mmCIF file of C-alpha atoms in Angstrom:
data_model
loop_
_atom_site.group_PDB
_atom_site.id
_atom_site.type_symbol
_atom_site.label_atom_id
_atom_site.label_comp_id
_atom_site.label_asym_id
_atom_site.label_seq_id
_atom_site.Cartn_x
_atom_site.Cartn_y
_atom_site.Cartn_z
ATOM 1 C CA UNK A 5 -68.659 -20.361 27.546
ATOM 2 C CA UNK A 6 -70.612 -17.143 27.678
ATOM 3 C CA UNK A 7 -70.533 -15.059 24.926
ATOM 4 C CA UNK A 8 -69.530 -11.623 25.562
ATOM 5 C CA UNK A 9 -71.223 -8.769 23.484
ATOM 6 C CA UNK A 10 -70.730 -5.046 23.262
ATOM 7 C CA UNK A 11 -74.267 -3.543 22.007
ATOM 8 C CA UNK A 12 -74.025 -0.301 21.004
ATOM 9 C CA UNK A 13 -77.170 2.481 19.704
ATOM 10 C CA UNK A 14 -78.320 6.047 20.882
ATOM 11 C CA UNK A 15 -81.547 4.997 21.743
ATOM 12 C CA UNK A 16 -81.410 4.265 25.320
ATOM 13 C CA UNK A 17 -84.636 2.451 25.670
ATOM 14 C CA UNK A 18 -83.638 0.310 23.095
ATOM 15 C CA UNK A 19 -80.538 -0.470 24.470
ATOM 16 C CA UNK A 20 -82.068 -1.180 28.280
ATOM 17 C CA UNK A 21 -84.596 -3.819 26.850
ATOM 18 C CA UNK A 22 -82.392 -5.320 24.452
ATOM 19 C CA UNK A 23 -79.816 -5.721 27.042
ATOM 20 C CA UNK A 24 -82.233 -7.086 29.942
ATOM 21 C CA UNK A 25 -83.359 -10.044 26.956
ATOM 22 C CA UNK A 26 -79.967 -10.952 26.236
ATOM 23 C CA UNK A 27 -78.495 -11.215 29.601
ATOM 24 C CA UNK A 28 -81.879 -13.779 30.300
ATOM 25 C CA UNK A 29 -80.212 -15.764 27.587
ATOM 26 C CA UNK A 30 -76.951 -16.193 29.197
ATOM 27 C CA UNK A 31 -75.387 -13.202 26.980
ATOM 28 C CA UNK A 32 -72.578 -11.076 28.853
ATOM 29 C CA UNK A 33 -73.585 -7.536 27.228
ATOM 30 C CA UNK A 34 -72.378 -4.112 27.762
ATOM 31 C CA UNK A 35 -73.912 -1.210 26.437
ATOM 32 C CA UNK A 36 -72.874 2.529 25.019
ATOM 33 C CA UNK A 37 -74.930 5.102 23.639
ATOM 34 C CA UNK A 38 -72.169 6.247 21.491
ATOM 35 C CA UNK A 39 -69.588 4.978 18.638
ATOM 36 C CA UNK A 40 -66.410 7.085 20.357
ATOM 37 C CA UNK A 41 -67.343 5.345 23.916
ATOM 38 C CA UNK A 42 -67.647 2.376 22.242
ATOM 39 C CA UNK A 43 -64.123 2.167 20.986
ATOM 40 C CA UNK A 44 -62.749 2.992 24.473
ATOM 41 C CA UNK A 45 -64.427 0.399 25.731
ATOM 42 C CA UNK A 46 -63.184 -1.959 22.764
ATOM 43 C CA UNK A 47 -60.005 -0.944 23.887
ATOM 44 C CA UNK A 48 -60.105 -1.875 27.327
ATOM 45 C CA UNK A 49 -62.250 -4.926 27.093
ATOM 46 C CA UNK A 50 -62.800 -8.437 25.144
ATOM 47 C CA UNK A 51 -65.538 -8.615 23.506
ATOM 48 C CA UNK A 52 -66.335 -11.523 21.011
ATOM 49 C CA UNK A 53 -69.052 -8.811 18.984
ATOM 50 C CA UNK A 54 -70.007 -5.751 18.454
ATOM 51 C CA UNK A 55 -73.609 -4.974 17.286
ATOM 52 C CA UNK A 56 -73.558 -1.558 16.909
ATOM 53 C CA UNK A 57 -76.697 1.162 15.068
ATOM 54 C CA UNK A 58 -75.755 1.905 11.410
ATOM 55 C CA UNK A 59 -77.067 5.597 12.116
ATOM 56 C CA UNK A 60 -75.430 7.366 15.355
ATOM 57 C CA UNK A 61 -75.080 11.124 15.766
ATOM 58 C CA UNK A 62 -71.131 11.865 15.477
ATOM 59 C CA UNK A 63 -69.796 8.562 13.438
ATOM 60 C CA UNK A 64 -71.749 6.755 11.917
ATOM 61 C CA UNK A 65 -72.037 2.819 12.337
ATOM 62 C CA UNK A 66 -69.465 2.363 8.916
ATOM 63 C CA UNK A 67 -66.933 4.549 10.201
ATOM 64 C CA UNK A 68 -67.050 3.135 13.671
ATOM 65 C CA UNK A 69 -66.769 -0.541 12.038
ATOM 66 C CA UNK A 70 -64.061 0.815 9.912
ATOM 67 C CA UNK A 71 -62.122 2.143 13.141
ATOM 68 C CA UNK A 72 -62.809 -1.047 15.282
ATOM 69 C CA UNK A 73 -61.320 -3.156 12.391
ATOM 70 C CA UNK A 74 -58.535 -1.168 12.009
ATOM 71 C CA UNK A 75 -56.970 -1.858 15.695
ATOM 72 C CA UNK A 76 -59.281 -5.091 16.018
ATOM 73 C CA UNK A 77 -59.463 -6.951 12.910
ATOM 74 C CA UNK A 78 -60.447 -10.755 14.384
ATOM 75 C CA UNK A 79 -63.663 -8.237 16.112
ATOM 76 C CA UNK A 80 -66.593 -9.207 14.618
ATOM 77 C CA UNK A 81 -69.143 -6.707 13.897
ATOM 78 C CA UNK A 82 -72.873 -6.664 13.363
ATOM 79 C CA UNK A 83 -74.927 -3.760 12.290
ATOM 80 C CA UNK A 84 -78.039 -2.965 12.976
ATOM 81 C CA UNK A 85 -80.301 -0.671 10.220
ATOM 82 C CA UNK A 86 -83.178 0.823 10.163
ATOM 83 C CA UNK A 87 -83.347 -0.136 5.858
ATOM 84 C CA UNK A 88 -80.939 -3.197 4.602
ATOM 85 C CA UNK A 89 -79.978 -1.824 1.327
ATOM 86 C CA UNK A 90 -78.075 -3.468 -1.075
ATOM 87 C CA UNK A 91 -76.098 -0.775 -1.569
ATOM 88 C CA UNK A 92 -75.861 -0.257 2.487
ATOM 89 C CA UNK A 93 -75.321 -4.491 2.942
ATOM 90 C CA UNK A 94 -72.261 -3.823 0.245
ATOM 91 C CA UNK A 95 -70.837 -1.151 1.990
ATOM 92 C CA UNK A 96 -70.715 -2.754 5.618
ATOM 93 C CA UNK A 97 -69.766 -6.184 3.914
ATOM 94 C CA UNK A 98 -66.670 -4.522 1.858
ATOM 95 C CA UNK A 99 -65.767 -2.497 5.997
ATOM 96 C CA UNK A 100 -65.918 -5.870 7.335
ATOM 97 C CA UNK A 101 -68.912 -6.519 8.845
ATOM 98 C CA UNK A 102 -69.816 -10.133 9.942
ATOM 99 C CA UNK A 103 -73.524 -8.810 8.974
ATOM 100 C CA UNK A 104 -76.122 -5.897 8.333
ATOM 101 C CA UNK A 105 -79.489 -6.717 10.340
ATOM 102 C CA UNK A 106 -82.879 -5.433 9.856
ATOM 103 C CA UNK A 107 -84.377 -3.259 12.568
ATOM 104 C CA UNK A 108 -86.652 -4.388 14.739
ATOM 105 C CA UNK A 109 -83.984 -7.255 15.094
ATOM 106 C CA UNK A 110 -84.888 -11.374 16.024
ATOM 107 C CA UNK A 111 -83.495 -11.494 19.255
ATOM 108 C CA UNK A 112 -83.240 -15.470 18.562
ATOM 109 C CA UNK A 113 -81.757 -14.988 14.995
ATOM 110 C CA UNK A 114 -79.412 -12.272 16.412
ATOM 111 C CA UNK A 115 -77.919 -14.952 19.142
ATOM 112 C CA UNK A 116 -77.360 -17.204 17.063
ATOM 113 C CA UNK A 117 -75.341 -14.349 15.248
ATOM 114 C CA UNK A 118 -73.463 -13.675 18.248
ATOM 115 C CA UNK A 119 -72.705 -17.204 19.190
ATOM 116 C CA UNK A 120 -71.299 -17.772 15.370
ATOM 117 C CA UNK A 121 -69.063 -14.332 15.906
ATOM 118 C CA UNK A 122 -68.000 -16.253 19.441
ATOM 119 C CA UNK A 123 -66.791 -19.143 17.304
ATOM 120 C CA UNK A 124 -65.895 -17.194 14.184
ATOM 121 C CA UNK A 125 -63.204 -15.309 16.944
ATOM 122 C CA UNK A 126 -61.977 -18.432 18.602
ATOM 123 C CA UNK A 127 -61.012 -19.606 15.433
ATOM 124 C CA UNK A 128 -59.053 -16.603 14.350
ATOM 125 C CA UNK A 129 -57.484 -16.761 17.805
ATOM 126 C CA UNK A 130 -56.210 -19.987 17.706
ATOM 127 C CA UNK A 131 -55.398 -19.584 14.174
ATOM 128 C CA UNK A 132 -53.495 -16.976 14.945
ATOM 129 C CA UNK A 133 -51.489 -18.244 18.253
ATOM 130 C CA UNK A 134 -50.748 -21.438 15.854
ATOM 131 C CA UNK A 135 -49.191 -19.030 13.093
ATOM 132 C CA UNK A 136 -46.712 -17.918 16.237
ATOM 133 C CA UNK A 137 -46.164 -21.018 17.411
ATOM 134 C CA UNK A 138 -45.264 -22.343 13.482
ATOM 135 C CA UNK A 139 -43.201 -19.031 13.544
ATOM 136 C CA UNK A 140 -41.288 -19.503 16.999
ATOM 137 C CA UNK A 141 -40.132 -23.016 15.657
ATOM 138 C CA UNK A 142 -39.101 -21.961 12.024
ATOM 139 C CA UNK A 143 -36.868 -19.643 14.492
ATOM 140 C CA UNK A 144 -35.111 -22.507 15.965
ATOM 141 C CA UNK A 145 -34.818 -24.352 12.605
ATOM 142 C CA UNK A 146 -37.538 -26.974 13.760
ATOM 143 C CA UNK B 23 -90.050 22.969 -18.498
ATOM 144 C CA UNK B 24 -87.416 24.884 -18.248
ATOM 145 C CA UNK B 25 -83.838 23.861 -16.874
ATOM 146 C CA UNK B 26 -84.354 25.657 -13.649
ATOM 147 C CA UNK B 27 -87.863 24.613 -13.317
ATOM 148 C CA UNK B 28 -86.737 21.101 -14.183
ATOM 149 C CA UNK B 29 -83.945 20.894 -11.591
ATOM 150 C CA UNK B 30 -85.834 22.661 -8.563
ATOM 151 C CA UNK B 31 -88.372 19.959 -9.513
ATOM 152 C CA UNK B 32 -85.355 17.138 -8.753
ATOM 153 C CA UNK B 33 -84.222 18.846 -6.393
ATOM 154 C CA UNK B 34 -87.441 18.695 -4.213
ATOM 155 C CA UNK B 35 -87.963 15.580 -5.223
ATOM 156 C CA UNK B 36 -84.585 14.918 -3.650
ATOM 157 C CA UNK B 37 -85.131 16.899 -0.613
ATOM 158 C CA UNK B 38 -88.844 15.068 -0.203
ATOM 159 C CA UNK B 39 -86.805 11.545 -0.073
ATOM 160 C CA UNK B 40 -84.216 13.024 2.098
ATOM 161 C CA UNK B 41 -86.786 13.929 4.687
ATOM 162 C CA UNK B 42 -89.138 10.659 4.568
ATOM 163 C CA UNK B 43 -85.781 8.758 4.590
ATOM 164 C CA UNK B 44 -85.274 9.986 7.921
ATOM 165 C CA UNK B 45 -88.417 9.839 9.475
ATOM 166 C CA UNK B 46 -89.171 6.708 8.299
ATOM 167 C CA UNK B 47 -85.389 5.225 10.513
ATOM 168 C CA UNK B 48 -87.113 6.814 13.539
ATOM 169 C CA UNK B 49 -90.101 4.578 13.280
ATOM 170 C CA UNK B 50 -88.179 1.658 13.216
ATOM 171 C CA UNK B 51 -86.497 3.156 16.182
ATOM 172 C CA UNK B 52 -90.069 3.275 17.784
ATOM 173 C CA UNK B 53 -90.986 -0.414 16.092
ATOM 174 C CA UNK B 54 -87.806 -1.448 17.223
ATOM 175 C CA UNK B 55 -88.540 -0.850 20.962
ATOM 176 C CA UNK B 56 -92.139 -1.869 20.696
ATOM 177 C CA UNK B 57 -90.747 -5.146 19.592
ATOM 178 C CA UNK B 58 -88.889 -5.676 22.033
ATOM 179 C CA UNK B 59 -90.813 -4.693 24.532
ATOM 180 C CA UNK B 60 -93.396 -7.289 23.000
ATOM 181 C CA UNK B 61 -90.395 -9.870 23.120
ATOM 182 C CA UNK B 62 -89.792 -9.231 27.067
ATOM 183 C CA UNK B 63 -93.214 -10.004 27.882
ATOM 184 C CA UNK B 64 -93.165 -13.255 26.024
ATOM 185 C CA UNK B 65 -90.136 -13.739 27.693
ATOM 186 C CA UNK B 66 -91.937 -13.668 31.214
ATOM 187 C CA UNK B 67 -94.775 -15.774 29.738
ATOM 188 C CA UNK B 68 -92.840 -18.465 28.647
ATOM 189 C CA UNK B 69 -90.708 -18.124 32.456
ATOM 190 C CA UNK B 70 -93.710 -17.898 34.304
ATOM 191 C CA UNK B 71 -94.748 -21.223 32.613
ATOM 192 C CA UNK B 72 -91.580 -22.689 34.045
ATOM 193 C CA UNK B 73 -93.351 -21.517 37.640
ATOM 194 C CA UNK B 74 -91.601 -17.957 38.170
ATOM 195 C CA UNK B 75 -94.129 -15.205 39.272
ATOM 196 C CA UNK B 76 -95.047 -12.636 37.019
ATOM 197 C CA UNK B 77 -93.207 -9.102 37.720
ATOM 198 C CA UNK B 78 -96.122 -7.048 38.054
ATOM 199 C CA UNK B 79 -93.318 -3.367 38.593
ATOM 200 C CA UNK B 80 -91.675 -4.768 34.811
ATOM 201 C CA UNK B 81 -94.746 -5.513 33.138
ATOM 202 C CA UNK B 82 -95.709 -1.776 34.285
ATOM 203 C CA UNK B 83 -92.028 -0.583 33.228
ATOM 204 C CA UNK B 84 -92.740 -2.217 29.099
ATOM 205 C CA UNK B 85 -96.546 -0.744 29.126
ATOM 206 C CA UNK B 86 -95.133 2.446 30.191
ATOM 207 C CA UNK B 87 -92.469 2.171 27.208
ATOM 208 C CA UNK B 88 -95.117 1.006 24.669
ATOM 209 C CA UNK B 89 -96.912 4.303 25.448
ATOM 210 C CA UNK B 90 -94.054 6.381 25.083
ATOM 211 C CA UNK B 91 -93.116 5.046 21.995
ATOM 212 C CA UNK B 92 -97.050 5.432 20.725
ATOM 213 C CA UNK B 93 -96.630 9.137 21.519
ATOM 214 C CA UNK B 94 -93.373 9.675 20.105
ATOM 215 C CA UNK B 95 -94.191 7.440 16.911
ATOM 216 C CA UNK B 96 -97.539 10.143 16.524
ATOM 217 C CA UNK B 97 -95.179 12.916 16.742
ATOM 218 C CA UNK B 98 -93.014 11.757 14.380
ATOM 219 C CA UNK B 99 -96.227 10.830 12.031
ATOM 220 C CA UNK B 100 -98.140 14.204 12.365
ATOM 221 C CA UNK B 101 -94.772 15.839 11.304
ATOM 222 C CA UNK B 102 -94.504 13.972 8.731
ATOM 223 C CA UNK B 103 -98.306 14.470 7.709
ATOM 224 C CA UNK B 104 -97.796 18.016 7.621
ATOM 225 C CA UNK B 105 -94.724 17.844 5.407
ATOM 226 C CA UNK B 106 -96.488 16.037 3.314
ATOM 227 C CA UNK B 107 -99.379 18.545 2.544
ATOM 228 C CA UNK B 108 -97.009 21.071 2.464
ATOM 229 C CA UNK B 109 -97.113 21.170 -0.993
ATOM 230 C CA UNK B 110 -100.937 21.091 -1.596
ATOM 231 C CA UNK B 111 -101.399 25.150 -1.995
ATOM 232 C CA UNK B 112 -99.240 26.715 -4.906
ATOM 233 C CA UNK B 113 -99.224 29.951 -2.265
ATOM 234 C CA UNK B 114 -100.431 30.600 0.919
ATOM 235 C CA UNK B 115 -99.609 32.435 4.175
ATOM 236 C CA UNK B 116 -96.772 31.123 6.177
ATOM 237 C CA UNK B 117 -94.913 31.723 9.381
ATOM 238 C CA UNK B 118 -91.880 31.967 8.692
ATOM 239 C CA UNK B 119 -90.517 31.054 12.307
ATOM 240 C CA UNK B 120 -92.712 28.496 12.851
ATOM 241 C CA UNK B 121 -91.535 26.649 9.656
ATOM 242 C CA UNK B 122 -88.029 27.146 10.703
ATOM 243 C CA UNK B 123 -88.782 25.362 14.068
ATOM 244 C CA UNK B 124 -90.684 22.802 12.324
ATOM 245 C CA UNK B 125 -88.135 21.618 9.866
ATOM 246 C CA UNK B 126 -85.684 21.513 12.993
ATOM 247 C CA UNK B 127 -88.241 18.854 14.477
ATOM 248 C CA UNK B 128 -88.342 17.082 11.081
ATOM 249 C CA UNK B 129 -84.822 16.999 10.394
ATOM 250 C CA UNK B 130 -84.158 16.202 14.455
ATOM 251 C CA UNK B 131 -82.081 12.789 13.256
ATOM 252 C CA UNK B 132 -80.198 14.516 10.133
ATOM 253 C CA UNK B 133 -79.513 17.252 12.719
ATOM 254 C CA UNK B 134 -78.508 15.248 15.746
ATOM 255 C CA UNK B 135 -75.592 12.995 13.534
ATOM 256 C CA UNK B 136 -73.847 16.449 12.720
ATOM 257 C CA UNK B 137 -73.214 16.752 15.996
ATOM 258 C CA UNK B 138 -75.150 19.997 15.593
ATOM 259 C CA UNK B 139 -77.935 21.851 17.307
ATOM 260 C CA UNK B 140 -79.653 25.257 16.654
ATOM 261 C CA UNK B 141 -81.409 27.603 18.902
ATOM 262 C CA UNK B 142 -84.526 29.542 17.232
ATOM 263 C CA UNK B 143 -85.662 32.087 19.148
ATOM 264 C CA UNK B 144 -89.721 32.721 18.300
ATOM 265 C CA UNK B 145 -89.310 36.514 16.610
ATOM 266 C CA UNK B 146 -90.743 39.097 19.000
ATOM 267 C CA UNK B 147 -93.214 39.887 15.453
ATOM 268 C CA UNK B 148 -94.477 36.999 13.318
ATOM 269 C CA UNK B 149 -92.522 36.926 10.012
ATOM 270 C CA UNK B 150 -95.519 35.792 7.720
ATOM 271 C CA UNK B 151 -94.764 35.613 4.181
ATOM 272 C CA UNK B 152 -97.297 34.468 1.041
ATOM 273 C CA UNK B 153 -95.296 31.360 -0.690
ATOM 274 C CA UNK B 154 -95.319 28.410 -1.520
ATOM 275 C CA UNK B 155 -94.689 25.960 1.867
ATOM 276 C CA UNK B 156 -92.609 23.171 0.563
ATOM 277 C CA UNK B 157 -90.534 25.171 -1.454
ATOM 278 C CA UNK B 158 -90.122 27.356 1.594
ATOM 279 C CA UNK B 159 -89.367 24.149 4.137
ATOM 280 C CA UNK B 160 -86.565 22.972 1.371
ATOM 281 C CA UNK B 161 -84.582 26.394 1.260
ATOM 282 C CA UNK B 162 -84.408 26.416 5.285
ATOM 283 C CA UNK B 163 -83.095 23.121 5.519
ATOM 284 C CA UNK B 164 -80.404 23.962 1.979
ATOM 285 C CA UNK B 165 -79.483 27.064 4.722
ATOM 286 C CA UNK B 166 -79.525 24.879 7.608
ATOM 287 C CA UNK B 167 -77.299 22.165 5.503
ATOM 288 C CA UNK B 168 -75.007 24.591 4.727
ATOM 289 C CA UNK B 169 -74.571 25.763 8.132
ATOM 290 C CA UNK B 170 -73.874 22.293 9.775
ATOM 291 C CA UNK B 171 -71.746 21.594 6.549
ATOM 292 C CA UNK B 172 -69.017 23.806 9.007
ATOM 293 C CA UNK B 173 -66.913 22.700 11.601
ATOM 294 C CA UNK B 174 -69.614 23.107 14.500
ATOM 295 C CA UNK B 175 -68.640 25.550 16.209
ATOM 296 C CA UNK B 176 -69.341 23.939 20.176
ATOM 297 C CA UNK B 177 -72.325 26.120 20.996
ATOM 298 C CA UNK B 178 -75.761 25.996 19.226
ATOM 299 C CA UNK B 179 -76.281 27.961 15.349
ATOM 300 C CA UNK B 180 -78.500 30.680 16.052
ATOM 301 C CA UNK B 181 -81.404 31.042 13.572
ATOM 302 C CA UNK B 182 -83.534 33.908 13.606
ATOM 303 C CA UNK B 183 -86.418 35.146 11.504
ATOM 304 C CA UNK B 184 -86.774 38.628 10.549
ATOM 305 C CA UNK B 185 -88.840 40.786 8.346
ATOM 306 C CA UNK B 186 -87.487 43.441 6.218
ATOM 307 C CA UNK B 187 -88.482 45.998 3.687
ATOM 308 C CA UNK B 188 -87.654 43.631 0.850
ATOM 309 C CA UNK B 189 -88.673 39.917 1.890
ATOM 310 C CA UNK B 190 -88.231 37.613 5.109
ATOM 311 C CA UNK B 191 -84.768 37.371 5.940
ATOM 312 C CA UNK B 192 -83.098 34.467 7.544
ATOM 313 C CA UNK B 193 -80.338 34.826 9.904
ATOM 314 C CA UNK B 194 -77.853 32.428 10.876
ATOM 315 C CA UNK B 195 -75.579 33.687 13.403
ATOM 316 C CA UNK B 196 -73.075 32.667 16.313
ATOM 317 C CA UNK B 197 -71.587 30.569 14.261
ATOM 318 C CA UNK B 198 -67.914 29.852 14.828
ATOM 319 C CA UNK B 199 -65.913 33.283 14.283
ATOM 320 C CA UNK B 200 -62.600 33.945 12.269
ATOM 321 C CA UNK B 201 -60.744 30.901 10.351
ATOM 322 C CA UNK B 202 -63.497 28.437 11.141
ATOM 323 C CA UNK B 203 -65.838 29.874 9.014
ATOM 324 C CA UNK B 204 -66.182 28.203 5.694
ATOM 325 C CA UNK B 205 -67.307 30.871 3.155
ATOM 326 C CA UNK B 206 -67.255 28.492 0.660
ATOM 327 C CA UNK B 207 -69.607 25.727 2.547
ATOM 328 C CA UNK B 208 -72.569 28.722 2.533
ATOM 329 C CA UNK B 209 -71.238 30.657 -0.878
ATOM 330 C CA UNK B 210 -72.543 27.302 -3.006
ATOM 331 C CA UNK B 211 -75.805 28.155 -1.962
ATOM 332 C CA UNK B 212 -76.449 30.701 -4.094
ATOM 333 C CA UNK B 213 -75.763 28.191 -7.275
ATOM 334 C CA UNK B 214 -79.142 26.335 -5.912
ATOM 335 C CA UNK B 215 -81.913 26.074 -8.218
ATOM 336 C CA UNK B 216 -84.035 26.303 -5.170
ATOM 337 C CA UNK B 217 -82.221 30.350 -4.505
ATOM 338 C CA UNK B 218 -83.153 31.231 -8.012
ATOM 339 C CA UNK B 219 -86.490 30.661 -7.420
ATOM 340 C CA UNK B 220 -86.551 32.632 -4.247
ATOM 341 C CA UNK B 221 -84.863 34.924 -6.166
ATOM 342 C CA UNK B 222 -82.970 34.210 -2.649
ATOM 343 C CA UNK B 223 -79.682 36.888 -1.904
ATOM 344 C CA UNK B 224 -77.428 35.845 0.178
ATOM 345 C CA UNK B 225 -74.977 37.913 2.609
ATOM 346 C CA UNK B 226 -72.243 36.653 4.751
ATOM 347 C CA UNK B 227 -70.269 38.098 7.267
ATOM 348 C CA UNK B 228 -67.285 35.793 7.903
ATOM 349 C CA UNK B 229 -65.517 37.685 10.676
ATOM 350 C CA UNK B 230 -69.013 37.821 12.176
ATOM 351 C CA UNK B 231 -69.451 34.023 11.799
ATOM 352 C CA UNK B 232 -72.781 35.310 10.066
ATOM 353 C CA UNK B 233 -74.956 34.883 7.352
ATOM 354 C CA UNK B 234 -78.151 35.853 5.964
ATOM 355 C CA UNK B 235 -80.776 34.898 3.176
ATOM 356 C CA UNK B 236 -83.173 37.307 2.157
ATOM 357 C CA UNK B 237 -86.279 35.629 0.380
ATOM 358 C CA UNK B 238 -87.224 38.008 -2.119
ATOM 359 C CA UNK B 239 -91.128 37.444 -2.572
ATOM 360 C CA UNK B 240 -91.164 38.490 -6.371
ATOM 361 C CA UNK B 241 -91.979 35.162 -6.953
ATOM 362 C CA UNK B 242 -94.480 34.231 -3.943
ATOM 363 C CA UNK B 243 -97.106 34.050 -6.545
ATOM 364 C CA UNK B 244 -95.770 31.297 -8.902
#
């Protein structure tokens, strides 16, 4: 199953190139140049990932991961930084974020990323239609 | 050293991190693109070795966005080259303008994730003042902090450079009129180590959605 990616930075050219590399590797990817488009479009669509700038004019890359998780907690996120601080990798980890990549990124380290978030989603998905189904027979005493 | 010396000499230290901090994320942006610009064309190397032609229009597309990013990676560097040596004369002859539109290119990231932007018109007169450069470049950006520091206000900060009888003064207008304007977001400034020096005064006209810094130049020779 293709995974389906939302990859989101200001820098256009970045984004266009990116893109083009990961669709030649069977990625589904959409793109925004902004964090507040980028939560409209979480909104609307499924996405199994989010890799999304650390530094964005507006909100930054930790708010936006803090506002994705808040109405999509099984999303998983990756950031992308221009530095990987400790202190930085702490903050993102203790938001939620799946993980806190170097800039320029390995495109084949970063799919392998994005097919673990693919799984790391199913999981919680299933997980989480078991927990109702568990729930809907505890209902009828089962 | 005294305290004042001591703390303007943190505080630029602080500012000179701030600034190389920034520059330094936008040449990862650049590095960032070149590499994968680099990873496309291996990309086509290793399909064209499966027997697909090579796209001669794409290949001219990523050697026309490796040159980009060359030019905009020396821009970046010969800004930050110049900040750098900024600091090498104790005094000297500066344009006062000039430095305000340079630190607007330096800071262009810090600037562009407030959400703000600032218009600086070139003064009909050069405003050229003896000091020392660096120490200049950090009080524009404090002012310039300070002003983005308030709710933006929709419509670019006007900056302007003017010479009076007493010093170059700094003028930061259009700002957002009436209850939007945060007295107390400019009002700190004045507590700076970097305004003693100066021996800075600052003026603000709230219902205007103005303020002003006039840079004293008693101390131009220090």
């Amino acid at each position: 199953m293709t995974e389906r990616v939302l990859l989101v930075d200001d820098e256009e050219e970045y984004l266009e190139i990116m893109s083009e590399r990961m669709r030649a590797r069977d990625i589904d990817v959409t793109t925004s140049t902004s964090a507040r488009e980028a939560l409209d479009m979480i909104a609307t669509g499924s996405f199994d990932a989010v890799i999304m700038d650390f530094m964005m004019p507006e909100m930054n890359g930790i708010e936006a991961l803090k506002a994705i998780k808040e109405k999509n907690p099984e999303m998983q996120i990756i950031l992308l930084t221009g530095h990987a601080t400790v202190e930085k990798t702490v903050e993102a980890m203790k938001a939620g974020a799946m993980d806190l990549i170097e800039k320029p990124a390995d495109l084949d380290a970063l799919s392998e990323k994005i097919k673990s978030a693919h799984n790391q989603k199913a999981l919680i998905v299933a997980k989480k239609d078991q927990d109702r189904v568990i729930d809907m027979l505890k209902k009828f005493g089962m | 050293m005294t305290d004042t010396k001591q703390t303007l000499a943190m505080d630029g230290a602080r500012f000179f991190g701030e600034m190389t901090a920034t520059i330094s994320h936008e040449i990862k942006n650049v590095m960032a693109i070149v590499n994968e610009n680099a990873g496309l064309l291996e990309d086509m190397v290793a399909m064209n070795r499966q027997g697909a032609p090579f796209p001669a229009e794409r290949i001219a597309k990523v050697s026309q966005s490796v040159s980009r990013q060359i030019a905009r990676a020396d821009d970046i560097l010969q800004a930050m080259n110049r900040f750098a040596h900024s600091a090498d004369h104790g005094s000297e002859a500066v344009d006062v303008g000039e430095t305000l539109q340079f630190v607007a290119k330096l800071a262009d990231r810090l600037i562009m994730m407030h959400g703000a932007e600032f218009d600086m018109p070139t003064p009909a007169k050069a405003v050229i003042t003896t000091t020392n450069c660096f120490f200049l470049t950090y009080v524009i950006w404090r002012c310039m902090a300070a002003a983005m520091a308030m709710p933006q206000p929709g419509a670019p900060i006007r900056v302007i450079a003017e010479t009076t009888p007493e010093g170059p003064c700094l003028i930061f207008a259009d700002m957002d009129k009436g209850e939007k304007f945060s007295t107390s977001a400019v009002s700190s400034l004045e507590t700076e180590a970097i305004f003693e020096w100066f021996g800075a005064r600052l003026t603000i006209f709230p219902e205007m959605g103005e303020f002003r810094v006039l840079l004293s130049e008693k101390r131009r020779e220090e």
